[in-house]
mmCIF file of C-alpha atoms in Angstrom:
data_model
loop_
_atom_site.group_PDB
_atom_site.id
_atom_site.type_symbol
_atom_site.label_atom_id
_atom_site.label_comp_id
_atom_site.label_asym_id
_atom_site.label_seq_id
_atom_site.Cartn_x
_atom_site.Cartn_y
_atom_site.Cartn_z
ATOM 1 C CA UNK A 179 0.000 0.000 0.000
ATOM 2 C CA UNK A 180 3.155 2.204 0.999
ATOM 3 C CA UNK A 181 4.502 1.763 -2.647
ATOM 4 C CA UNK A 182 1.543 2.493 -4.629
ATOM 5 C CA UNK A 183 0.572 5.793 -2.407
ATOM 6 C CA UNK A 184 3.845 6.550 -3.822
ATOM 7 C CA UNK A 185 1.646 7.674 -7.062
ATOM 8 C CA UNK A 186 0.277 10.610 -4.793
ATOM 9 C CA UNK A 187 3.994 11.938 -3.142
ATOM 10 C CA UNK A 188 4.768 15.048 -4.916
ATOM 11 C CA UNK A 189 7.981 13.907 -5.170
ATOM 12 C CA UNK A 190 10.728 10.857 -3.789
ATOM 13 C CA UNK A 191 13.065 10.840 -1.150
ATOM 14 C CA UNK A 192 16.503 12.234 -1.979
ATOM 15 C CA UNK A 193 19.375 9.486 -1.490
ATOM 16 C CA UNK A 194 20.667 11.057 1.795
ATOM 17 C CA UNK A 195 16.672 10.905 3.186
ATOM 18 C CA UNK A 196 16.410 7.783 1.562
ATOM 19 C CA UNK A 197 19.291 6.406 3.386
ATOM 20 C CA UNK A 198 18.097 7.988 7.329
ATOM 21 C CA UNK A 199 14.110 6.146 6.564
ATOM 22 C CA UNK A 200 16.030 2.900 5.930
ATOM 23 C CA UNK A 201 17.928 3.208 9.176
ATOM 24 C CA UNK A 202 14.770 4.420 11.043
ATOM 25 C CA UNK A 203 13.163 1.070 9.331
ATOM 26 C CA UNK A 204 15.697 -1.102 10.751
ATOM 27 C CA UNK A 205 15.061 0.141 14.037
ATOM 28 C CA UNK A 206 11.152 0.362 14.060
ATOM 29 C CA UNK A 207 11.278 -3.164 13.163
ATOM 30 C CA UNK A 208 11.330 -4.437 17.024
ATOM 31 C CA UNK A 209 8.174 -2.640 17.814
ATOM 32 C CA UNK A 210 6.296 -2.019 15.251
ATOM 33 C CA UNK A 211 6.424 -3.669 11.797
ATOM 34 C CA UNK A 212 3.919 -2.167 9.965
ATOM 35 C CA UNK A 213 5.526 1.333 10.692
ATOM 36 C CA UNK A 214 8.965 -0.302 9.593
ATOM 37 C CA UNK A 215 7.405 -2.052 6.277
ATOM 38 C CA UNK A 216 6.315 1.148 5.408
ATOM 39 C CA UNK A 217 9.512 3.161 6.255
ATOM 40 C CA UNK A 218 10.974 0.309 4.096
ATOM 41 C CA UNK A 219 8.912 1.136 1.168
ATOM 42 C CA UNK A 220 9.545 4.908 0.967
ATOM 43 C CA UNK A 221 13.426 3.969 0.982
ATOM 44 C CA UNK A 222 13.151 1.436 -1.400
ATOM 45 C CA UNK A 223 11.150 2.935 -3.887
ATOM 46 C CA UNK A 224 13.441 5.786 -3.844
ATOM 47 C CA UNK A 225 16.875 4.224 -3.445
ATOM 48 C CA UNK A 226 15.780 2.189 -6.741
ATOM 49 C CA UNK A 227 14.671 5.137 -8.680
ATOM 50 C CA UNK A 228 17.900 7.258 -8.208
ATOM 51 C CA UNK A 229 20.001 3.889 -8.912
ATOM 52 C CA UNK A 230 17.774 3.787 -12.179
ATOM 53 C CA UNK A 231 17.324 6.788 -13.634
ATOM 54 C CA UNK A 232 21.731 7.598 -12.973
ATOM 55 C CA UNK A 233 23.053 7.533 -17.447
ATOM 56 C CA UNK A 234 26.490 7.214 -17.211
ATOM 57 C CA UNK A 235 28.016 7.384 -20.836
ATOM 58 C CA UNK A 236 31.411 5.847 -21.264
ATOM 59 C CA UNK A 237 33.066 9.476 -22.383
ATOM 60 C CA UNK A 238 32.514 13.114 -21.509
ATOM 61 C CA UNK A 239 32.262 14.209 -24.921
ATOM 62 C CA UNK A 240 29.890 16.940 -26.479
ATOM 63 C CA UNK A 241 28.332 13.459 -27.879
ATOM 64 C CA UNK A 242 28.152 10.481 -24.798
ATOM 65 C CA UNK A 243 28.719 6.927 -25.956
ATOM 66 C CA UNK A 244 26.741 3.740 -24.733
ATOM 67 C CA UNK A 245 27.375 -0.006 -25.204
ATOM 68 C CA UNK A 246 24.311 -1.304 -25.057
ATOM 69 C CA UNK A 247 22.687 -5.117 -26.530
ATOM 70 C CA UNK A 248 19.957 -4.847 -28.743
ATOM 71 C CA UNK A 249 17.009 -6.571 -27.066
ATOM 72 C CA UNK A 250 13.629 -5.247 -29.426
ATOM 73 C CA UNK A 251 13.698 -3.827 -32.972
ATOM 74 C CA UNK A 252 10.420 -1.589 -32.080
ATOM 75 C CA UNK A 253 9.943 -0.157 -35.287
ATOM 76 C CA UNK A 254 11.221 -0.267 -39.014
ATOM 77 C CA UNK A 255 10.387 2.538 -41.836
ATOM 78 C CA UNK A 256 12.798 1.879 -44.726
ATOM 79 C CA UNK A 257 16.070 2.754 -43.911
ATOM 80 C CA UNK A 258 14.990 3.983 -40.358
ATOM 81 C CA UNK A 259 14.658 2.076 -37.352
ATOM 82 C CA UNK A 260 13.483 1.870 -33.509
ATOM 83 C CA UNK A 261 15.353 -0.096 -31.329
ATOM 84 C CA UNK A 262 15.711 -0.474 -27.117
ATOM 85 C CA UNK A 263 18.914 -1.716 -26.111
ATOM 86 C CA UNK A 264 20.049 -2.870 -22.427
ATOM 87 C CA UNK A 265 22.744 -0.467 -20.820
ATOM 88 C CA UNK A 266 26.152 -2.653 -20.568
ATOM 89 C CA UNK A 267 28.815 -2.073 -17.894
ATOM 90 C CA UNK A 268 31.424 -3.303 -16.814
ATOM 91 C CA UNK A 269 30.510 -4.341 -12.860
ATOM 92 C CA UNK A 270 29.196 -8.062 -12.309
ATOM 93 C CA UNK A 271 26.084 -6.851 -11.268
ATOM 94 C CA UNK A 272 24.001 -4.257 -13.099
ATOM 95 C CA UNK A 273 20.183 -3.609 -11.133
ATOM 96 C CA UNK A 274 18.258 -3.000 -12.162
ATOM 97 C CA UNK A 275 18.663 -3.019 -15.902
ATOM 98 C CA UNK A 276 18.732 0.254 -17.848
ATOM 99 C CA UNK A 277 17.295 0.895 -21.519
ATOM 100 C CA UNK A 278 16.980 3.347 -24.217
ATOM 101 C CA UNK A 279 14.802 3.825 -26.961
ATOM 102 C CA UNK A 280 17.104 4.837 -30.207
ATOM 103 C CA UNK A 281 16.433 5.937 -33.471
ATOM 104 C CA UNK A 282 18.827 4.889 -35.989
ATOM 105 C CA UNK A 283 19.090 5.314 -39.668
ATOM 106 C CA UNK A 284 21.090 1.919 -41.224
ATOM 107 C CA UNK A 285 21.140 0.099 -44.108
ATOM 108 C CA UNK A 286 23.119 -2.509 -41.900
ATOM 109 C CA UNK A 287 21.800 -5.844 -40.695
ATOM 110 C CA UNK A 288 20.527 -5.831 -36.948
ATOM 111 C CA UNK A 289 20.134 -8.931 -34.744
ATOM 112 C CA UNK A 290 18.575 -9.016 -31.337
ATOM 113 C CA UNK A 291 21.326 -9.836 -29.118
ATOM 114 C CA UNK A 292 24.178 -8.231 -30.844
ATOM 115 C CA UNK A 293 26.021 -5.402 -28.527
ATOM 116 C CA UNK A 294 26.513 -2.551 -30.407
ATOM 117 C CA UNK A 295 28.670 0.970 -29.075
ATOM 118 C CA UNK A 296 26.660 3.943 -30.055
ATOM 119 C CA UNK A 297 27.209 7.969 -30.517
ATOM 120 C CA UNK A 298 24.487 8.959 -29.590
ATOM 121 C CA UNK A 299 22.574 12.572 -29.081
ATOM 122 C CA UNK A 300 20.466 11.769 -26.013
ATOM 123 C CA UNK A 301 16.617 13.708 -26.267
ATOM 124 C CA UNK A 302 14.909 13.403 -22.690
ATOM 125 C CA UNK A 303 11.413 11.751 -22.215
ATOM 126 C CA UNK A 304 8.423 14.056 -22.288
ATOM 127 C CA UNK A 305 4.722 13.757 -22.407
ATOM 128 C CA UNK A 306 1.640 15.813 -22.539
ATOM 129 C CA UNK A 307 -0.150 16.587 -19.324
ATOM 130 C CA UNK A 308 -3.637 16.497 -20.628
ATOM 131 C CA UNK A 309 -5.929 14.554 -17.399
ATOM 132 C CA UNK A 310 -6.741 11.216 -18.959
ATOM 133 C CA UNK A 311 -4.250 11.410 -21.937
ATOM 134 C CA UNK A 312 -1.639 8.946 -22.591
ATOM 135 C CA UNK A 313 1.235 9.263 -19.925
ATOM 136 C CA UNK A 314 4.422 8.413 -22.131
ATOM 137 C CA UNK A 315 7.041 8.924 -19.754
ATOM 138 C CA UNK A 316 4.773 7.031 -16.993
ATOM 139 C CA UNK A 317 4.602 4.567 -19.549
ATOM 140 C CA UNK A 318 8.438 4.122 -20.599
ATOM 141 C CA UNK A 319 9.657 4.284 -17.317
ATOM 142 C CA UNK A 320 7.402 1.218 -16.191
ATOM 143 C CA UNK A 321 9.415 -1.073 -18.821
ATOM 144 C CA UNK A 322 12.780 0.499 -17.328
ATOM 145 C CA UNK A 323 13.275 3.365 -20.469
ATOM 146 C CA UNK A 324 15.188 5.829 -19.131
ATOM 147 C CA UNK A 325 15.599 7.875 -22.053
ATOM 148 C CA UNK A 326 16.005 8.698 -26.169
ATOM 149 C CA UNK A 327 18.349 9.203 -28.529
ATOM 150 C CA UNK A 328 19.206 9.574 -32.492
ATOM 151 C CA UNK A 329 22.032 7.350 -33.195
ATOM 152 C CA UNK A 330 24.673 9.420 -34.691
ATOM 153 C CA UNK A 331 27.415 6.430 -35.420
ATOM 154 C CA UNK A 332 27.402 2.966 -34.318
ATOM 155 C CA UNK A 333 29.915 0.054 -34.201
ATOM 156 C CA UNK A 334 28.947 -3.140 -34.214
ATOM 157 C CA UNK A 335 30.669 -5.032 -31.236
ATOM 158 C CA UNK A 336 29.871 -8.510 -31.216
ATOM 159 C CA UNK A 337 27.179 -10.517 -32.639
ATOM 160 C CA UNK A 338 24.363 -12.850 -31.136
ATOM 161 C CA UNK A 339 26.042 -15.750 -29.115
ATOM 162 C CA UNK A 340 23.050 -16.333 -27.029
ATOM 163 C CA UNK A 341 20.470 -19.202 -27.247
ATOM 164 C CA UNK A 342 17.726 -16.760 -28.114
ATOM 165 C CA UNK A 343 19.514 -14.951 -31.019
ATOM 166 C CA UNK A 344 20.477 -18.239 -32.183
ATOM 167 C CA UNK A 345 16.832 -19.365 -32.290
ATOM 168 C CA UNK A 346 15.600 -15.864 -33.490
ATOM 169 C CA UNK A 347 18.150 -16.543 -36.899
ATOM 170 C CA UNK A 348 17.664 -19.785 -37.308
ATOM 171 C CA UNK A 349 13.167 -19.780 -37.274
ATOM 172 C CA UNK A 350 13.468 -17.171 -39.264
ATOM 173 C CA UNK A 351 14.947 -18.924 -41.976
ATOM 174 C CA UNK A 352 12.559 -21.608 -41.845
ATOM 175 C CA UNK A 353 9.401 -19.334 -41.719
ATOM 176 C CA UNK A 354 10.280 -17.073 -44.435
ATOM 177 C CA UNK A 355 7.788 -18.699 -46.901
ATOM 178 C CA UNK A 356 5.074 -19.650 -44.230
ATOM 179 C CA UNK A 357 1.649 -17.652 -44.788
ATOM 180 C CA UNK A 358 1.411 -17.144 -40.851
ATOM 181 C CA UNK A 359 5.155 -17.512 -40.131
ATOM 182 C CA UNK A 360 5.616 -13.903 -38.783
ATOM 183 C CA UNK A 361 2.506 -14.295 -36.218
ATOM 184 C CA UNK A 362 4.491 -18.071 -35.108
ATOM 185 C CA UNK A 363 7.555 -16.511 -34.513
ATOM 186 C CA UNK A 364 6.173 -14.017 -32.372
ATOM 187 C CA UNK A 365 3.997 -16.557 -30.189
ATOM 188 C CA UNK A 366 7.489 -18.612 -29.787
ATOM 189 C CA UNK A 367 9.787 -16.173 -29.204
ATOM 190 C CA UNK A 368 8.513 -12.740 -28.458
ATOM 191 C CA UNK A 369 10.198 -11.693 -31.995
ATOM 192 C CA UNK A 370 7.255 -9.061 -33.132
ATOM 193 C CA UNK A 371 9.169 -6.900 -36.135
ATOM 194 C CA UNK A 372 8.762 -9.572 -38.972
ATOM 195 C CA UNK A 373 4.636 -9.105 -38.497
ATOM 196 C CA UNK A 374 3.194 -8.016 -41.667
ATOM 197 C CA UNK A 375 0.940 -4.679 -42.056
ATOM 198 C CA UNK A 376 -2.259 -6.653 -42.802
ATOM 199 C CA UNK A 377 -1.644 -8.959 -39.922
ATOM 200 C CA UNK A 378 -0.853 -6.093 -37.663
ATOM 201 C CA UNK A 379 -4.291 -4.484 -39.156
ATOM 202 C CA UNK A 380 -6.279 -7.442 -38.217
ATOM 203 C CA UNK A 381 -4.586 -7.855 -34.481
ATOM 204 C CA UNK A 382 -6.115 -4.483 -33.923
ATOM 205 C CA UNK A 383 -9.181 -4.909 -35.423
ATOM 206 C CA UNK A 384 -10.333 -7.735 -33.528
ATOM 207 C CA UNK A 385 -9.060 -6.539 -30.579
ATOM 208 C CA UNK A 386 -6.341 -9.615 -30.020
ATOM 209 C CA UNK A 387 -3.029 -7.734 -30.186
ATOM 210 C CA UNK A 388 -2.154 -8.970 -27.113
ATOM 211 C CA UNK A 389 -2.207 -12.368 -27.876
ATOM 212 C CA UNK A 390 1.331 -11.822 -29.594
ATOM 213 C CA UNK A 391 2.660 -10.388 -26.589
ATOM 214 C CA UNK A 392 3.711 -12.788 -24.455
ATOM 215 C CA UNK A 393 2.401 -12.443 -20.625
ATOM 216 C CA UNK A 394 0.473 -14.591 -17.984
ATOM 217 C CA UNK A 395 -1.913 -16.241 -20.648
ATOM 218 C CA UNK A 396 0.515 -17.876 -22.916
ATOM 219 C CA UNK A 397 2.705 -19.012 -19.400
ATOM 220 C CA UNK A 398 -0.203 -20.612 -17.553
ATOM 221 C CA UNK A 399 -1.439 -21.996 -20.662
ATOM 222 C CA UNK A 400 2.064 -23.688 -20.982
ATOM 223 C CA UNK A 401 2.106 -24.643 -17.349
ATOM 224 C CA UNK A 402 -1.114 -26.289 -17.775
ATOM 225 C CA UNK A 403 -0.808 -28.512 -20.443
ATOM 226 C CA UNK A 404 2.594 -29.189 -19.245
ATOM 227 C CA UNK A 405 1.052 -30.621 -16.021
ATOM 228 C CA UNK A 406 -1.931 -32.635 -17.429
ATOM 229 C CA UNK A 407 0.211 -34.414 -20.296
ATOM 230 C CA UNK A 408 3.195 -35.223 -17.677
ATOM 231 C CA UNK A 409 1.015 -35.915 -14.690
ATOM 232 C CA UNK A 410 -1.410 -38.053 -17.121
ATOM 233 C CA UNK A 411 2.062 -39.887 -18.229
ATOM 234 C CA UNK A 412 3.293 -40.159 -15.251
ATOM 235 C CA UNK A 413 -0.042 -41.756 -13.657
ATOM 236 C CA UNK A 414 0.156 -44.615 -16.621
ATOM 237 C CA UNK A 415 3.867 -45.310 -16.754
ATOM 238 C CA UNK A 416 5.098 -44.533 -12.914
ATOM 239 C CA UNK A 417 2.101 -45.025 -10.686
ATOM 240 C CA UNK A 418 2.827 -43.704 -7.169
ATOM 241 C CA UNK A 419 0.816 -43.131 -4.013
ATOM 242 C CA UNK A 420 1.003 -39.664 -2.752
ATOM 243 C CA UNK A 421 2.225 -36.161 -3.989
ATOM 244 C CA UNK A 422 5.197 -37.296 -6.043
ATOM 245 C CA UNK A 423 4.370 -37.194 -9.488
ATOM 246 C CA UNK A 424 2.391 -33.934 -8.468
ATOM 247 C CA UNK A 425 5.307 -32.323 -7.292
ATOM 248 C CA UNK A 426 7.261 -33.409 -10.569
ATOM 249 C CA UNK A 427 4.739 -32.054 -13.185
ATOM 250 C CA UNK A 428 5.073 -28.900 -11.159
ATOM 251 C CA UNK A 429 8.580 -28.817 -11.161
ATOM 252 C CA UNK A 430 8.596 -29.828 -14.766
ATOM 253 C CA UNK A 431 5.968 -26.941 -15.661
ATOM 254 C CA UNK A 432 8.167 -24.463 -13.990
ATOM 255 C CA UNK A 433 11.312 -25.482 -15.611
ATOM 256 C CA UNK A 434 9.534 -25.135 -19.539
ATOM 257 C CA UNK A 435 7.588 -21.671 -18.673
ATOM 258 C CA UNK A 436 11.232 -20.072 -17.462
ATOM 259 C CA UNK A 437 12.816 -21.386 -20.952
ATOM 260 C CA UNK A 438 10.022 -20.249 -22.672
ATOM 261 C CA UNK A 439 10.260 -16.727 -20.704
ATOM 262 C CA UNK A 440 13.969 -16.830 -21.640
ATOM 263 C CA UNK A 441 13.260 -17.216 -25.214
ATOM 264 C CA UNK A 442 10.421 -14.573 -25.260
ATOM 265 C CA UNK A 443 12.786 -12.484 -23.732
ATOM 266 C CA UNK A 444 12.164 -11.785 -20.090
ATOM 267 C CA UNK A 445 9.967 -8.751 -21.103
ATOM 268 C CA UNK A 446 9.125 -7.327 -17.781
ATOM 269 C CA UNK A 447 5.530 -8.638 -17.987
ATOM 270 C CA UNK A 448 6.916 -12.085 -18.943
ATOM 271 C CA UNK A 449 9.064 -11.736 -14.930
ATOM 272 C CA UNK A 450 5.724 -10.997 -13.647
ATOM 273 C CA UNK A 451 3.855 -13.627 -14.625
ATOM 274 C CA UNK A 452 6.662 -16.126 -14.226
ATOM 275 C CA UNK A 453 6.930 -14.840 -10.414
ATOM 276 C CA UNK A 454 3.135 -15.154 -10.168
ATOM 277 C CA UNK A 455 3.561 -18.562 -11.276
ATOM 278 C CA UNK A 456 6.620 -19.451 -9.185
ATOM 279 C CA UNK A 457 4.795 -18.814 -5.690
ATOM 280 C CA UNK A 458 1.573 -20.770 -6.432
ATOM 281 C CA UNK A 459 3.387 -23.464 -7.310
ATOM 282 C CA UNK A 460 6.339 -23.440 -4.388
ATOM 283 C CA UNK A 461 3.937 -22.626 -1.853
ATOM 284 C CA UNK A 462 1.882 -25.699 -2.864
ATOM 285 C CA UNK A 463 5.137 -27.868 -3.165
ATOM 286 C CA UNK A 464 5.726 -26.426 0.672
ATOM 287 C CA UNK A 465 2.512 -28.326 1.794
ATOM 288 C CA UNK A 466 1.946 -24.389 3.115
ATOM 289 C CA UNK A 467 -1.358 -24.035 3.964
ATOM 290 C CA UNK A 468 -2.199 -20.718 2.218
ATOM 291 C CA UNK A 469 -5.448 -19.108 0.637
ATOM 292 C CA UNK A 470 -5.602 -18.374 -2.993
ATOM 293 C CA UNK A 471 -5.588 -14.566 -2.061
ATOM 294 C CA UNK A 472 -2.876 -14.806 0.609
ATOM 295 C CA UNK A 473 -0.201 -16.286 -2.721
ATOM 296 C CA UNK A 474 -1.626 -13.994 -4.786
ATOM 297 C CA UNK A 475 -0.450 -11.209 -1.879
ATOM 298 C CA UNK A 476 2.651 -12.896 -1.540
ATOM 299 C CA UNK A 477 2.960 -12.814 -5.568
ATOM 300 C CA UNK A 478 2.558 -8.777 -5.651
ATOM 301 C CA UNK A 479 4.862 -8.629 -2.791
ATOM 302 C CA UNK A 480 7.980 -9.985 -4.907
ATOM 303 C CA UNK A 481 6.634 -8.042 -8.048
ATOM 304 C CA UNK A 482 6.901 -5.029 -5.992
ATOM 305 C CA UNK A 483 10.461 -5.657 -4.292
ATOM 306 C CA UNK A 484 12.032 -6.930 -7.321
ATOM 307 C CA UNK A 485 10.381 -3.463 -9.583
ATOM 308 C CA UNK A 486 9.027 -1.262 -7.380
ATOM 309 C CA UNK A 487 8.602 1.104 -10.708
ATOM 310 C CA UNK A 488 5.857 -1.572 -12.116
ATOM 311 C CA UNK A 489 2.977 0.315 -10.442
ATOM 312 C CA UNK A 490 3.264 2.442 -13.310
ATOM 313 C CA UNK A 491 2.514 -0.101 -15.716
ATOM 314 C CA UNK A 492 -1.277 -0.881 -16.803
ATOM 315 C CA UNK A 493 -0.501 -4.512 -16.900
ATOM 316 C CA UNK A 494 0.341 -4.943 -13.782
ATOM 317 C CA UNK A 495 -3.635 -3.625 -12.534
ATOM 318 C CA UNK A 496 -4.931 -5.497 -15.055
ATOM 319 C CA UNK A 497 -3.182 -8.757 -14.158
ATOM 320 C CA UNK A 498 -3.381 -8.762 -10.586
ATOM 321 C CA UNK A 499 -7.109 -7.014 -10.839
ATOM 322 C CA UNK A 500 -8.307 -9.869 -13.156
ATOM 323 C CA UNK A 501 -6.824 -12.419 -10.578
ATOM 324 C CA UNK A 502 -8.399 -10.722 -7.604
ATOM 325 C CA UNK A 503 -12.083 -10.772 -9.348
ATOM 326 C CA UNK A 504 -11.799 -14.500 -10.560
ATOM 327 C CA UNK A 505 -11.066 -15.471 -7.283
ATOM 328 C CA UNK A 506 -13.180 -13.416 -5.193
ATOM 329 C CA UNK A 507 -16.083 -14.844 -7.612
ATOM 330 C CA UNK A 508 -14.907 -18.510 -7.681
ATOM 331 C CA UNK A 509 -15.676 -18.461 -3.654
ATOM 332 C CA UNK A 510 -18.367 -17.174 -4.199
ATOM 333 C CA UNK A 511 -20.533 -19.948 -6.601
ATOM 334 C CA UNK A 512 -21.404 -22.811 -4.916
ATOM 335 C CA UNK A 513 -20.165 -26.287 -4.311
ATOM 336 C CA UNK A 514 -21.327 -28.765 -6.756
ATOM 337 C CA UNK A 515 -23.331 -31.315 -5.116
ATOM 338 C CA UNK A 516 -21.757 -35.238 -5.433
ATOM 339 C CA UNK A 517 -24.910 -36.799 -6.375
ATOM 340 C CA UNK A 518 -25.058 -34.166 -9.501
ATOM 341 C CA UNK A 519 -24.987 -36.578 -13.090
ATOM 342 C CA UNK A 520 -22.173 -35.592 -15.219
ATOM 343 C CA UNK A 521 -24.508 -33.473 -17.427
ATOM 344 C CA UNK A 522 -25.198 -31.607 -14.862
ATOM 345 C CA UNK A 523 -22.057 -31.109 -13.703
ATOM 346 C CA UNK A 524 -20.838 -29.996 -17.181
ATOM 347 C CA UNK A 525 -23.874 -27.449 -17.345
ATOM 348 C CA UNK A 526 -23.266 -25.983 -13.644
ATOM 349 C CA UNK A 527 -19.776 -25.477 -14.715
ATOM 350 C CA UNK A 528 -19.965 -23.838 -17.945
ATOM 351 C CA UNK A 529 -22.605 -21.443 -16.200
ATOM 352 C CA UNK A 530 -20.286 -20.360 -13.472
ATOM 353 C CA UNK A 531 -17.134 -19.851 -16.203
ATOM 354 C CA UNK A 532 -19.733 -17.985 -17.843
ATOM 355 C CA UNK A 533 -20.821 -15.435 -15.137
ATOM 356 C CA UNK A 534 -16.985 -15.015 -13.734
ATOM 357 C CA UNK A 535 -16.372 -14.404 -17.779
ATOM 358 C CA UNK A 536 -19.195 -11.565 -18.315
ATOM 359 C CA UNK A 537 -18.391 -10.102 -15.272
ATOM 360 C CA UNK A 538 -14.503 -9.897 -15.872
ATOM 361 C CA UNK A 539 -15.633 -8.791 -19.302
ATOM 362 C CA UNK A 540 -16.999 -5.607 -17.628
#
């Protein structure tokens, strides 16, 4: 609650003030630990900000230079293009991650995952202030965009060693002449910039654009099917009494939707979900006795430590929002009674998925 009031401060913490309401959180915590949570939260929230939004280009000239790894080709107009790439340095550990949005104009050959050094002339992020309007720089800063640039000269560095990259070339190549192959190497890998204008038309047409971004719905799909096939294989080839082979499917689930977040490419909805995922299923591998609403608490509380900056982003409401209303509504219908025919049970059931559906709708 502390971190999303945070919306409503006219402004955050400076380090030094940061730095005394961590102390004062430290000591709070013997008596009162609501009051030190919340001291906790205005620290953190601005400790991570200031480490964020710090650019520190690798010369002082009147033009800075970044090395940076191309993770998203946004955009493409002819010779023109619209790329984020992920800050580099040279310490071990770099959070949180940094990005920029560049515009380049190249007739070269890009590749996510190739580290590039730029010249760059850095333009700052602004955004109308109409009440209700699009909030750019709210928006931007939720996916970790700390600023824009034009690319005056770039060099490529190295090329794509990574799995992904690898993929990303490879399906490509054997796509090229499929009628839908642009939309299937999106759902697989996240890759959106070889979708077509007519496909992109009908996305937003029908309203299903964000079926090719990859979020919560293509990961619990995944786990799911992952856990019926292995747990139905499982119960024919390895019979066992107990939780075993539950505890397997789960772990098996888990392991495919964090290679399939890898290869999508960890988009910061993508880590939400995933984390989402990861506490239903290790608090039900704990044999913890925990309500649906208490994981899905416990879900939003590493969302929020890991990016405390996500509050900004609309998915995050809508995700966690959606979750809250299905399950506030699925304890509300009633149990299904055991001497209720299968017909009947099929009916009942498709009329309660129906009335959480129309309501969600809303």
């Amino acid at each position: 609650i502390t971190l999303i009031s945070a919306l409503l401060w006219p402004s955050l913490l400076t380090y030094s003030l940061a730095c005394i309401a961590l102390l004062f959180a430290l000591i709070m915590l013997k008596w009162s630990r609501l009051l030190s949570g919340s001291l906790l939260a205005v620290a953190w929230i601005s400790l991570f900000c200031h480490q964020l939004l710090v650019l520190t280009p690798d010369n002082t000239s009147k033009l800075p230079s970044v090395r940076g790894e191309i993770i998203s080709l946004v955009y493409r107009n002819g010779d023109w293009i619209n790329v984020d790439i992920r800050l580099l340095s040279d310490y071990p550990i770099n959070f949180p991650n940094k990005y920029l949005r560049l515009r380049w104009q190249t007739e070269q050959k890009v590749a996510i995952g190739e580290v590039w050094q730029f010249t760059l002339a850095p333009k700052s992020i602004t955004s109308v202030l109409n009440q209700g309007g699009f909030n750019q720089q709210a928006f931007l800063l939720s996916k970790h965009i700390i600023g824009k640039g034009k690319v005056h000269s770039a060099r490529r560095l190295s090329v794509s060693k990574g799995l992904r990259g690898h993929l990303i070339t490879q399906l490509r190549q054997v796509v090229a002449d499929m009628g839908n192959g642009d939309l299937i190497q999106a759902l697989m890998l996240g890759d959106k910039q070889g979708i077509t204008t007519e496909h992109w038309q009908g996305l937003r047409q029908t309203g299903t654009g964000h079926l090719v971004t990859i979020s919560g719905l293509h990961l619990s799909v995944l786990a799911l099917w992952v856990m019926g096939l292995s747990g139905e294989l499982l119960a024919r080839f390895r019979p066992r009494i107990g939780l075993s082979n539950r505890k397997f499917s789960a772990l098996l689930a888990l392991c495919c939707c964090m290679l399939f977040a890898y290869l999508a490419g960890l988009s910061l909805p993508t880590q939400r979900a995933l984390i989402m995922l990861f506490m239903v299923l290790l608090l039900g591998l704990l044999k913890r006795d925990a309500s649906a609403f208490e994981r899905l608490l416990w879900a939003l509380f590493i969302v929020l430590l890991l990016d405390p900056v996500s509050i900004l982003s609309a998915g995050l409401w809508l995700s966690f929002g959606a979750l809250a209303i299905i399950l506030y509504l699925a304890q509300k219908m009633p149990s299904l009674p055991k001497e209720m025919s299968l017909t009947g049970r099929i009916r009942q059931r498709l009329s309660m998925l129906w009335q959480i559906q129309w309501r969600l709708s809303i």
